[in-house]
Amino acid sequence: MSNKLEINGLECIRDNRPIFKDINFSVKSNQTMLVRGKNGSGKTSLLRVLAGYIKNYSGNILFNGNNIKNDKELLSEFRFLGQKNTLKGNLSVQQNIALWELIYQVKSDTNEISKILNIEQILNVDINSLSDGQKKRISLARLIISNAKVWLLDEPLVYLDQDKIDLLQNIILRHNKSGGITIYSSNTDINLEYDSSIIMDDYVVL
Amino acid sequence: MFYKLPNTLIDTLRNWLPVFYSTTLVTFSIGLYYAIYNSPPDYIQGDSMRIMYVHVPAAWLSLGSYSILAISCIAWFVFRNPIFNLFAKSIAPIGAVFTIIALVTGSIWGKPTWGTWWAWDARLTSMLILFFLYIAYMMTWQVIVNKELAAKISAALGTIGFINIPIIKFSVDWWNTLHQPATISKLSAPSIHISMLTPLMLMTIAYLFLLITLFLIRYKTELVEVKISRIKH
Amino acid sequence: MWFYNLIVRDLKLAFYSSTNFLFAASFLILILILLPFIIDPKVNQFIQIYTGFIWLSIALSILLTIDRVFESDYEDGNLDAIILTQKPLELIVCSKFISHWIANCIPIIVVIPISAILFGININEIINIILNVLAGSTGMVFIGSAVSSLTLGNKRSGIYKSIIVIPLYIPFIIFGANQESVLVLIGLSMFAFIFSLFTTTYSLRLYVE
């Protein structure tokens, strides 16, 4: 199954300040796109617009040819992973995954997920006693259990060392192969493989 | 629209403020002269009744400023113009102070007149709540760090308070009729003599000018602050 | 189904937190333990003081726990995730109201008759109090949640919330302390529901943007 995300003349103005304007790109199934740019250049805002948080924008976001604005069905195909790790500190990893399942109305195979993420040993450990890198890895489980088509990852490489980056790379490839699209933002030199990239200019007006 | 306003408006305010200063001073002198010397003492309450000339205008204007605050908040929802927020933001502390004046002078007046500093009747309770609504409104701007967000939340809060005051008044009235006979029926006699009405009206006008002057000072400050933050960004 | 799942999620969360269900009930009992030291239970009109204490402790326990409704979910990002499931925000808010009411007020309602027996309150009055609490606490939870949604992501806002919430509770306390005003309380709660739903969705939209 192939999907296509197309963005035409996207412009976002918040508090009378343009965050970004004239963004055009298109991504197809089995593709990864990188959003590059300095801090404050609107990378996160772009991802949040795509995720449907920010509704105040002009331009078109077409998913498989349909405008996603106000289309809840289509918007629920997008999954955003931000800076917050979405974990409950006093609960174990397994309990956290169970809570996500309730949010996304899915049943998932915990064994399989823990094998993919390499978290089998810490499945019953409380989140509070884990390291930041481990938390980041566990927060990826939220992407895997939800069968969304478009993944929007905001700075996913923070806190991850090289072998964990490889892990993330594998997860993304696995997702893309099943017809998914991945868009991620980064401002470091180490990057995941990507098929196309876009550079956000600084539009913050003095 | 808003972006062109501050520069000229700040200058206009700066030029006009001395006029308001002097008007306030003059009206207060006249009003206080009438209130203290040139009016008869009440035949029941005696001279303690003169507190009314300080108390009643403060009470009226504290309610009046909350109405202005709430209407500006609602206007902000309708027009989404930041100018209404600054309106509400500037008037809140003034209203709070007027509420305190009304409460304190009311207590001082109440002691000789009704023999008690305070009664939990609808009017007094809702005045006290009004004071806390002002406080809550002002705190919003401090508690919420993001100014854009604070503007939106405080506007919602000002509107909520507007609805809450009549509800509290109604509830306390209902509660009073149920639990205790109404001890205090009316603050002032139904008909007020012309010799007392004159100083009352003069004092109200003086208070009104005080309110306007203080408001304009604060409004100017707010505008300057907005301007500074614009330059900083 | 998803609505039910969200409630189950919140209740599970409350259960895992190990304090939530016990908290409200033990809070009520602890407040009531203080009561005999203040006033002799055999005195006339004791029922009024007892009812007043019940309402005070309900108000306080709601004030102490309203942070859990949205704040913790907002802080760790779960609120974003829930809202991005693109279900109607009004219903999401409703599910939060309901789960918080179940976790906080049901334990109180369960404990009231037990404590009332300890203080020698007669059965008719107990039933009246429970009916009042059932009708009034819903509205109080709604208002508390709505106000807590106004200051998401702000840890220093405890007193601020009390300043807003307590004036809004005055009508509930007034009618709650009265024996025969269940209908008024139901009316107030309905009004509070509409008001809170509106405020909460408004402020959640603001914070999630």
XYZ file of C-alpha atoms in Angstrom:
648
model
C 0.000 0.000 0.000
C 1.493 3.304 -0.976
C 0.899 6.644 0.612
C 1.894 10.115 -0.383
C 2.236 13.280 1.646
C 2.330 16.494 -0.317
C 2.832 19.968 1.051
C 2.190 23.089 -0.984
C 2.973 26.656 0.053
C 2.689 25.977 3.736
C 2.870 29.102 5.858
C 2.429 29.548 9.568
C 2.083 32.841 11.361
C 1.833 32.877 15.144
C 1.410 35.923 17.322
C 1.822 38.087 14.230
C 5.259 36.637 13.580
C 5.901 34.333 10.644
C 7.369 31.058 11.888
C 7.948 29.707 8.430
C 6.590 30.273 4.967
C 6.535 28.820 1.504
C 7.347 25.244 2.473
C 6.920 22.784 -0.388
C 7.802 19.115 -0.445
C 6.379 15.710 -1.041
C 7.210 12.366 0.535
C 6.093 8.950 -0.583
C 5.829 5.600 1.121
C 9.106 4.013 2.134
C 10.798 7.397 2.327
C 12.377 9.324 5.154
C 12.659 13.061 5.188
C 14.957 15.175 7.318
C 14.007 18.660 8.480
C 17.166 20.610 9.111
C 17.621 24.002 10.689
C 18.934 25.967 13.583
C 17.216 26.138 16.950
C 14.145 28.317 16.684
C 13.917 28.009 12.916
C 10.479 26.404 13.114
C 11.358 22.718 12.793
C 9.169 21.722 15.695
C 6.385 24.033 14.557
C 6.415 22.426 11.108
C 6.095 18.961 12.635
C 3.375 20.159 14.981
C 1.438 21.642 12.092
C 1.651 18.306 10.289
C 0.609 16.487 13.443
C -2.520 18.627 13.680
C -1.672 20.471 16.884
C -1.464 23.834 15.181
C -4.489 24.473 13.013
C -3.760 28.079 12.213
C -1.844 27.806 8.969
C -2.311 28.521 5.305
C -1.349 26.351 2.371
C -2.226 22.754 1.701
C -1.220 19.514 3.336
C -2.408 16.667 1.156
C -2.298 13.078 2.307
C -3.054 10.697 -0.551
C -4.572 13.663 -2.358
C -6.933 14.707 0.429
C -6.546 17.866 2.466
C -5.926 16.868 6.082
C -7.161 20.091 7.587
C -10.192 19.295 9.743
C -10.185 15.701 8.558
C -9.864 13.793 11.805
C -9.732 10.449 10.073
C -6.643 11.437 8.125
C -5.051 13.314 11.006
C -5.170 10.215 13.156
C -2.764 8.605 10.683
C -0.063 10.974 11.948
C 1.935 10.182 15.046
C 4.074 12.818 16.704
C 6.965 12.054 19.033
C 8.194 15.187 20.740
C 10.605 16.178 23.462
C 8.329 14.921 26.205
C 8.795 11.190 26.585
C 5.143 10.360 27.402
C 6.149 8.085 30.242
C 4.709 7.774 33.732
C 7.675 7.781 36.095
C 6.132 5.691 38.862
C 4.952 2.902 36.574
C 6.874 0.039 35.026
C 7.667 -0.147 31.336
C 5.003 -2.768 30.796
C 2.349 -0.730 32.576
C 3.230 2.284 30.471
C 2.809 0.269 27.303
C -0.541 -0.990 28.588
C -1.714 2.582 29.134
C -0.737 3.551 25.581
C -2.686 0.601 24.264
C -5.770 2.011 25.970
C -5.166 5.432 24.423
C -4.705 4.078 20.906
C -7.335 1.321 21.116
C -4.878 -1.358 20.019
C -3.673 -4.662 21.307
C -0.003 -5.228 20.785
C 2.484 -7.975 21.334
C 4.670 -6.775 24.195
C 7.228 -9.513 23.574
C 7.720 -8.487 19.998
C 8.024 -4.818 20.890
C 10.528 -5.491 23.623
C 12.554 -7.627 21.221
C 12.618 -4.867 18.621
C 13.562 -2.208 21.136
C 15.882 -4.477 23.077
C 14.168 -3.719 26.378
C 13.344 -7.268 27.514
C 15.436 -6.998 30.673
C 13.859 -3.785 31.897
C 10.237 -4.582 31.126
C 9.236 -4.670 34.787
C 11.458 -1.856 35.991
C 10.009 1.485 37.044
C 10.663 4.284 34.590
C 12.128 6.521 37.297
C 15.100 4.222 37.774
C 16.033 4.201 34.081
C 18.491 6.411 32.240
C 17.459 9.117 29.792
C 18.607 7.012 26.850
C 16.538 4.053 27.999
C 13.494 6.287 28.447
C 13.932 7.632 24.956
C 14.088 4.103 23.616
C 10.972 3.064 25.469
C 9.114 6.105 24.206
C 9.646 4.693 20.712
C 7.350 1.852 21.696
C 4.486 4.318 21.436
C 5.208 4.651 17.726
C 5.374 0.923 17.173
C 2.152 -0.015 18.927
C 0.116 2.603 17.127
C -0.331 1.688 13.512
C -0.051 5.238 12.209
C 1.203 5.765 8.672
C 3.177 8.972 9.134
C 5.721 9.312 11.908
C 6.811 12.776 12.920
C 9.890 12.649 15.105
C 11.080 15.820 16.746
C 14.810 15.601 17.521
C 14.783 11.822 17.996
C 18.569 11.571 18.196
C 18.990 13.489 21.422
C 20.290 11.215 24.226
C 20.908 8.299 21.868
C 24.362 6.809 21.375
C 25.519 5.152 18.145
C 24.136 1.649 18.632
C 20.780 3.094 19.712
C 20.764 5.256 16.607
C 21.164 2.074 14.570
C 18.235 0.651 16.459
C 16.106 3.695 15.638
C 17.249 3.383 12.024
C 15.993 -0.198 11.907
C 12.665 0.735 13.429
C 12.183 3.484 10.880
C 13.122 1.200 7.980
C 10.707 -1.417 9.253
C 7.956 1.209 9.429
C 8.738 2.599 5.962
C 8.729 -0.843 4.382
C 5.174 -1.397 5.507
C 4.115 1.679 3.557
C 4.977 4.279 6.154
C 6.447 7.739 5.885
C 8.908 9.191 8.392
C 9.746 12.831 8.861
C 12.266 13.776 11.496
C 14.016 16.929 12.583
C 17.597 17.260 13.646
C 20.268 19.886 13.957
C 23.253 17.651 14.614
C 25.755 16.253 12.142
C 25.022 12.635 12.933
C 21.898 11.707 11.073
C 19.798 8.773 10.098
C 19.553 7.782 6.464
C 17.177 9.989 4.589
C 15.831 10.224 1.067
C 15.194 13.937 0.978
C 15.744 16.886 3.239
C 14.482 20.394 3.732
C 16.271 23.297 5.370
C 14.270 25.675 7.479
C 15.357 29.269 7.154
C 15.150 31.681 9.979
C 11.983 33.712 9.588
C 11.880 35.218 13.032
C 11.507 38.926 12.358
C 13.172 41.451 14.603
C -4.305 48.491 13.955
C -2.654 47.966 17.309
C 0.790 48.229 15.853
C 0.422 51.820 14.848
C -1.218 52.923 18.060
C 1.383 52.940 20.839
C 3.753 55.666 19.675
C 1.206 58.401 19.174
C -0.980 57.206 22.033
C 1.852 57.289 24.562
C 2.668 60.868 23.590
C -0.975 61.948 23.734
C -1.329 60.381 27.160
C 1.816 62.047 28.364
C 0.494 65.448 27.280
C -2.944 65.007 28.762
C -2.014 63.478 32.099
C -1.276 66.821 33.885
C -4.818 67.930 33.048
C -6.184 64.860 34.777
C -3.865 65.283 37.745
C -5.101 68.810 38.375
C -8.760 67.973 37.749
C -8.546 65.162 40.291
C -6.950 67.471 42.807
C -9.551 70.200 42.301
C -12.570 67.898 42.392
C -11.266 66.187 45.507
C -10.745 69.498 47.286
C -14.256 70.644 46.472
C -15.772 67.260 47.261
C -13.990 66.892 50.599
C -14.871 70.481 51.557
C -18.541 69.733 51.004
C -18.299 66.301 52.622
C -16.550 67.434 55.776
C -17.685 71.059 56.363
C -20.476 72.082 54.140
C -23.071 69.382 54.792
C -25.346 68.646 57.753
C -24.717 65.619 60.021
C -27.277 62.868 59.806
C -29.972 63.209 62.464
C -29.622 59.582 63.549
C -26.043 58.646 62.724
C -24.405 61.984 63.396
C -21.024 62.754 61.932
C -20.102 59.089 61.391
C -22.397 59.225 58.401
C -19.755 61.307 56.619
C -17.846 58.074 55.969
C -20.513 57.463 53.346
C -18.940 60.127 51.137
C -15.739 58.074 50.982
C -17.367 54.680 51.082
C -20.192 54.799 48.569
C -18.237 56.181 45.581
C -15.461 53.626 46.206
C -18.009 50.808 46.277
C -19.718 52.026 43.101
C -16.467 52.405 41.251
C -15.055 49.064 42.394
C -18.090 47.424 40.817
C -17.807 49.750 37.837
C -14.166 48.875 37.243
C -14.935 45.172 37.375
C -17.610 45.702 34.745
C -15.075 47.522 32.603
C -12.578 44.727 33.180
C -15.086 42.021 32.277
C -16.384 43.922 29.260
C -12.823 44.416 28.015
C -12.227 40.690 28.455
C -15.352 39.868 26.473
C -14.400 42.484 23.885
C -11.029 40.779 23.573
C -12.783 37.512 22.763
C -14.808 39.254 20.082
C -12.207 41.486 18.462
C -8.964 39.733 19.472
C -7.273 43.079 19.793
C -4.547 43.154 22.484
C -5.597 46.685 23.381
C -8.556 45.307 25.359
C -6.244 43.122 27.380
C -4.148 46.094 28.329
C -7.374 47.857 29.305
C -8.338 45.078 31.681
C -4.805 44.649 32.942
C -4.481 48.343 33.780
C -7.786 48.642 35.585
C -7.480 45.510 37.759
C -5.175 46.843 40.525
C -7.110 50.115 40.721
C -10.357 48.227 41.118
C -8.774 46.039 43.790
C -7.688 49.097 45.772
C -11.142 50.661 45.473
C -12.626 47.410 46.728
C -10.338 47.491 49.759
C -11.299 51.125 50.426
C -14.974 50.207 50.207
C -14.553 47.206 52.519
C -12.475 49.020 55.127
C -14.548 52.190 55.245
C -17.656 50.021 55.246
C -16.442 48.210 58.368
C -15.526 51.465 60.083
C -18.965 52.826 59.252
C -20.688 49.628 60.257
C -19.320 49.577 63.796
C -21.020 52.783 65.068
C -24.101 52.307 62.899
C -25.004 48.628 63.271
C -22.680 47.752 66.133
C -20.692 45.227 64.101
C -17.626 45.368 61.892
C -18.835 42.765 59.499
C -21.937 40.812 58.538
C -21.979 37.839 56.207
C -24.725 39.180 54.030
C -24.862 38.996 50.261
C -23.512 42.452 49.604
C -20.465 42.224 51.863
C -19.622 38.666 50.856
C -19.791 39.422 47.171
C -17.629 42.512 47.698
C -15.030 40.336 49.399
C -15.193 37.808 46.575
C -14.899 40.672 44.112
C -11.624 41.578 45.773
C -10.329 38.031 45.317
C -11.432 38.023 41.697
C -9.282 41.080 41.133
C -6.394 39.324 42.876
C -6.899 36.181 40.788
C -6.996 38.226 37.605
C -3.771 40.006 38.484
C -2.064 36.792 39.552
C -2.826 35.204 36.189
C -0.392 37.555 34.522
C 2.307 36.545 36.956
C 1.643 32.827 37.239
C 1.515 32.178 33.500
C 4.912 32.976 32.072
C 3.964 32.977 28.403
C 2.403 36.411 27.870
C 0.275 35.453 24.877
C -1.163 32.584 26.851
C -1.640 34.747 29.938
C -3.656 37.169 27.814
C -6.010 34.414 26.708
C -6.372 32.762 30.108
C -6.886 36.019 31.985
C -9.576 37.050 29.513
C -11.379 33.792 30.231
C -10.990 34.362 33.954
C -12.350 37.903 33.882
C -15.421 36.623 32.104
C -15.893 33.754 34.574
C -15.802 36.217 37.469
C -18.468 38.315 35.839
C -20.830 35.348 35.869
C -19.837 34.276 39.359
C -20.624 37.512 41.224
C -24.417 37.410 40.637
C -24.439 33.680 41.421
C -22.731 34.249 44.768
C -25.023 37.164 45.572
C -28.070 35.039 44.820
C -26.757 32.098 46.858
C -25.886 34.191 49.892
C -29.268 35.929 49.757
C -30.952 32.555 49.673
C -28.755 31.312 52.490
C -29.534 34.375 54.607
C -33.284 34.083 54.219
C -32.979 30.476 55.291
C -30.635 30.725 58.239
C -31.021 34.118 59.773
C -33.333 37.082 59.458
C -31.920 39.863 57.356
C -30.194 42.096 59.879
C -29.195 44.767 57.436
C -31.818 45.740 54.965
C -30.400 48.758 53.225
C -27.174 50.666 53.301
C -28.662 54.120 52.925
C -32.080 55.565 53.460
C -34.300 55.291 50.389
C -34.490 59.020 49.902
C -31.429 61.084 50.461
C -31.611 64.772 51.206
C -30.279 67.190 48.619
C -27.760 68.630 51.093
C -26.191 65.174 51.380
C -26.627 64.272 47.738
C -24.465 67.195 46.592
C -21.291 66.151 48.447
C -21.923 62.506 47.506
C -22.137 63.386 43.834
C -19.100 65.656 44.078
C -17.103 62.914 45.758
C -18.227 60.421 43.119
C -16.990 62.747 40.408
C -13.691 63.183 42.277
C -13.308 59.402 42.603
C -14.145 59.012 38.954
C -11.371 61.390 37.986
C -9.010 59.590 40.338
C -9.932 56.316 38.663
C -9.408 57.760 35.192
C -6.084 59.341 36.129
C -4.715 56.192 37.750
C -6.020 54.150 34.858
C -4.322 56.361 32.277
C -1.017 56.223 34.174
C -1.146 52.448 34.279
C -2.332 52.215 30.710
C 0.581 54.341 29.588
C 2.952 52.085 31.529
C 1.490 48.994 29.906
C 1.855 50.514 26.460
C 5.471 51.414 27.168
C 6.093 47.871 28.386
C 4.631 46.433 25.201
C 6.828 48.770 23.215
C 9.944 47.747 25.141
C 9.222 44.066 24.664
C 8.725 44.707 20.933
C 12.117 46.365 20.734
C 13.751 43.549 22.697
C 12.479 40.886 20.329
C -15.476 2.112 23.341
C -12.521 4.472 23.228
C -14.357 6.657 25.716
C -14.635 3.744 28.083
C -10.981 2.858 27.457
C -9.868 6.357 28.367
C -11.752 6.161 31.659
C -10.226 2.739 32.314
C -6.806 4.195 31.563
C -7.239 7.035 34.039
C -8.598 4.715 36.702
C -5.706 2.319 36.184
C -3.337 5.218 36.491
C -5.054 6.272 39.702
C -4.878 2.726 40.972
C -1.192 2.295 40.130
C -0.406 5.560 41.861
C -1.552 3.691 44.990
C -2.661 6.857 46.755
C -5.590 8.022 44.736
C -8.493 5.830 45.845
C -7.339 5.737 49.423
C -6.385 9.368 49.503
C -9.800 10.997 49.377
C -11.401 8.582 51.814
C -8.629 8.740 54.379
C -8.477 12.501 54.034
C -12.149 12.739 54.952
C -11.714 10.449 57.951
C -8.650 12.326 59.147
C -10.459 15.645 58.979
C -13.380 14.115 60.878
C -11.030 12.761 63.558
C -10.289 16.376 64.412
C -13.974 17.156 64.810
C -14.604 15.701 68.329
C -11.665 17.704 69.637
C -13.282 20.893 68.428
C -16.851 20.300 69.485
C -18.676 17.745 71.590
C -20.700 15.432 69.293
C -23.579 15.433 71.780
C -24.269 19.124 71.370
C -27.477 20.296 69.666
C -27.239 21.076 65.961
C -24.136 18.873 65.692
C -25.424 17.656 62.339
C -24.792 21.088 60.837
C -21.166 21.136 61.925
C -20.722 17.566 60.726
C -22.166 18.406 57.290
C -19.989 21.499 57.134
C -16.884 19.429 57.823
C -17.856 16.933 55.140
C -18.204 19.705 52.565
C -15.005 21.386 53.649
C -13.040 18.183 53.338
C -14.571 17.461 49.923
C -13.572 20.933 48.756
C -10.058 20.549 50.152
C -9.508 17.050 48.810
C -10.591 18.201 45.356
C -8.256 21.184 45.606
C -5.406 18.901 46.597
C -5.949 16.459 43.755
C -7.060 18.559 40.780
C -3.489 18.605 39.529
C -3.835 14.949 38.660
C -6.615 15.541 36.140
C -4.567 17.201 33.422
C -1.327 18.418 34.926
C 0.594 15.128 35.183
C -0.565 13.986 31.753
C 0.405 17.351 30.333
C 3.840 17.282 31.898
C 4.905 13.922 30.489
C 3.233 14.440 27.097
C 0.428 11.894 27.445
C -2.179 14.635 27.157
C -0.782 15.569 23.748
C -0.898 11.937 22.711
C -4.498 11.581 23.865
C -5.624 14.736 22.096
C -3.810 13.735 18.902
C -5.891 10.584 18.660
C -8.266 13.130 17.092
C -11.247 12.098 19.158
C -13.652 14.938 20.036
C -11.942 17.035 22.674
C -15.192 17.581 24.562
C -15.577 13.846 25.084
C -11.945 13.460 26.125
C -12.545 16.162 28.732
C -15.738 14.405 29.870
C -13.857 11.151 30.342
C -11.309 12.992 32.476
C -14.066 14.529 34.600
C -15.758 11.189 35.106
C -12.623 9.256 35.971
C -11.495 11.892 38.409
C -14.892 11.953 40.046
C -14.856 8.163 40.393
C -11.341 8.130 41.823
C -11.928 10.955 44.274
C -15.563 11.299 45.214
C -16.829 7.717 45.217
C -14.453 6.803 48.093
C -15.727 9.819 50.033
C -19.328 8.806 49.439
C -18.541 5.283 50.614
C -16.931 6.537 53.802
C -19.627 9.082 54.727
C -22.203 6.582 56.111
C -19.528 4.803 58.156
C -18.288 8.022 59.687
C -21.844 9.241 60.227
C -22.612 6.137 62.296
C -19.526 6.839 64.405
C -20.928 10.266 65.169
C -24.425 8.981 65.831
C -26.149 10.706 62.937
C -29.585 9.238 62.156
C -30.313 7.409 58.940
C -32.533 10.018 57.264
C -29.912 12.665 57.649
C -27.217 10.335 56.316
C -29.278 9.713 53.193
C -29.787 13.442 52.762
C -26.092 14.150 53.086
C -25.168 11.414 50.613
C -27.694 12.653 48.058
C -26.334 16.174 48.447
C -22.737 15.018 48.087
C -23.608 12.906 45.038
C -25.233 15.914 43.366
C -22.776 18.573 44.474
C -19.381 16.876 44.289
C -19.751 16.279 40.533
C -20.038 19.994 39.879
C -17.157 20.715 42.228
C -14.904 18.236 40.444
C -15.849 19.759 37.081
C -15.010 23.268 38.249
C -11.778 22.158 39.890
C -10.642 20.361 36.753
C -11.543 23.341 34.592
C -9.538 25.726 36.744
C -6.576 23.369 36.899
C -6.595 23.209 33.106
C -6.083 26.976 33.035
C -2.571 26.773 34.452
C -1.070 23.659 32.895
C 2.675 23.291 33.170
C 2.946 25.611 36.132
C 4.070 24.140 39.403
C 3.770 27.244 41.559
C 0.097 27.762 40.917
C -1.412 25.970 43.930
C -2.538 29.064 45.822
C -3.591 30.717 42.610
C -5.913 27.823 41.864
C -7.432 27.981 45.345
C -8.131 31.685 44.934
C -10.104 30.976 41.785
C -11.740 27.745 42.877
C -12.982 28.612 46.362
C -15.257 31.514 45.304
C -16.719 29.198 42.686
C -17.427 26.636 45.415
C -19.434 29.030 47.589
C -22.811 28.184 45.990
C -22.118 24.452 46.323
C -21.184 24.771 49.980
C -24.212 26.953 50.724
C -26.689 24.545 49.173
C -24.757 21.459 50.197
C -24.902 22.354 53.874
C -28.647 22.658 53.579
C -30.606 19.447 53.929
C -33.260 19.686 51.222
C -31.561 21.239 48.246
C -30.558 18.282 46.088
C -32.396 19.721 43.112
C -30.577 23.047 43.370
C -27.273 21.174 43.608
C -28.095 19.128 40.535
C -28.881 22.360 38.730
C -25.635 23.932 39.877
C -23.684 20.849 38.798
C -25.254 20.926 35.358
C -24.394 24.576 35.018
C -20.867 23.841 36.257
C -20.600 21.016 33.739
C -21.392 23.242 30.784
C -19.147 26.012 32.055
C -16.257 23.634 32.816
C -16.535 21.766 29.545
C -16.340 25.032 27.666
C -13.445 26.423 29.718
C -11.443 23.208 29.693
C -11.664 22.594 25.963
C -10.777 26.237 25.391
C -7.684 26.127 27.544
C -6.563 22.659 26.424
C -6.654 23.878 22.827
C -4.494 26.813 23.877
C -1.936 24.719 25.698
C -1.675 21.988 23.122
C -0.967 24.386 20.263
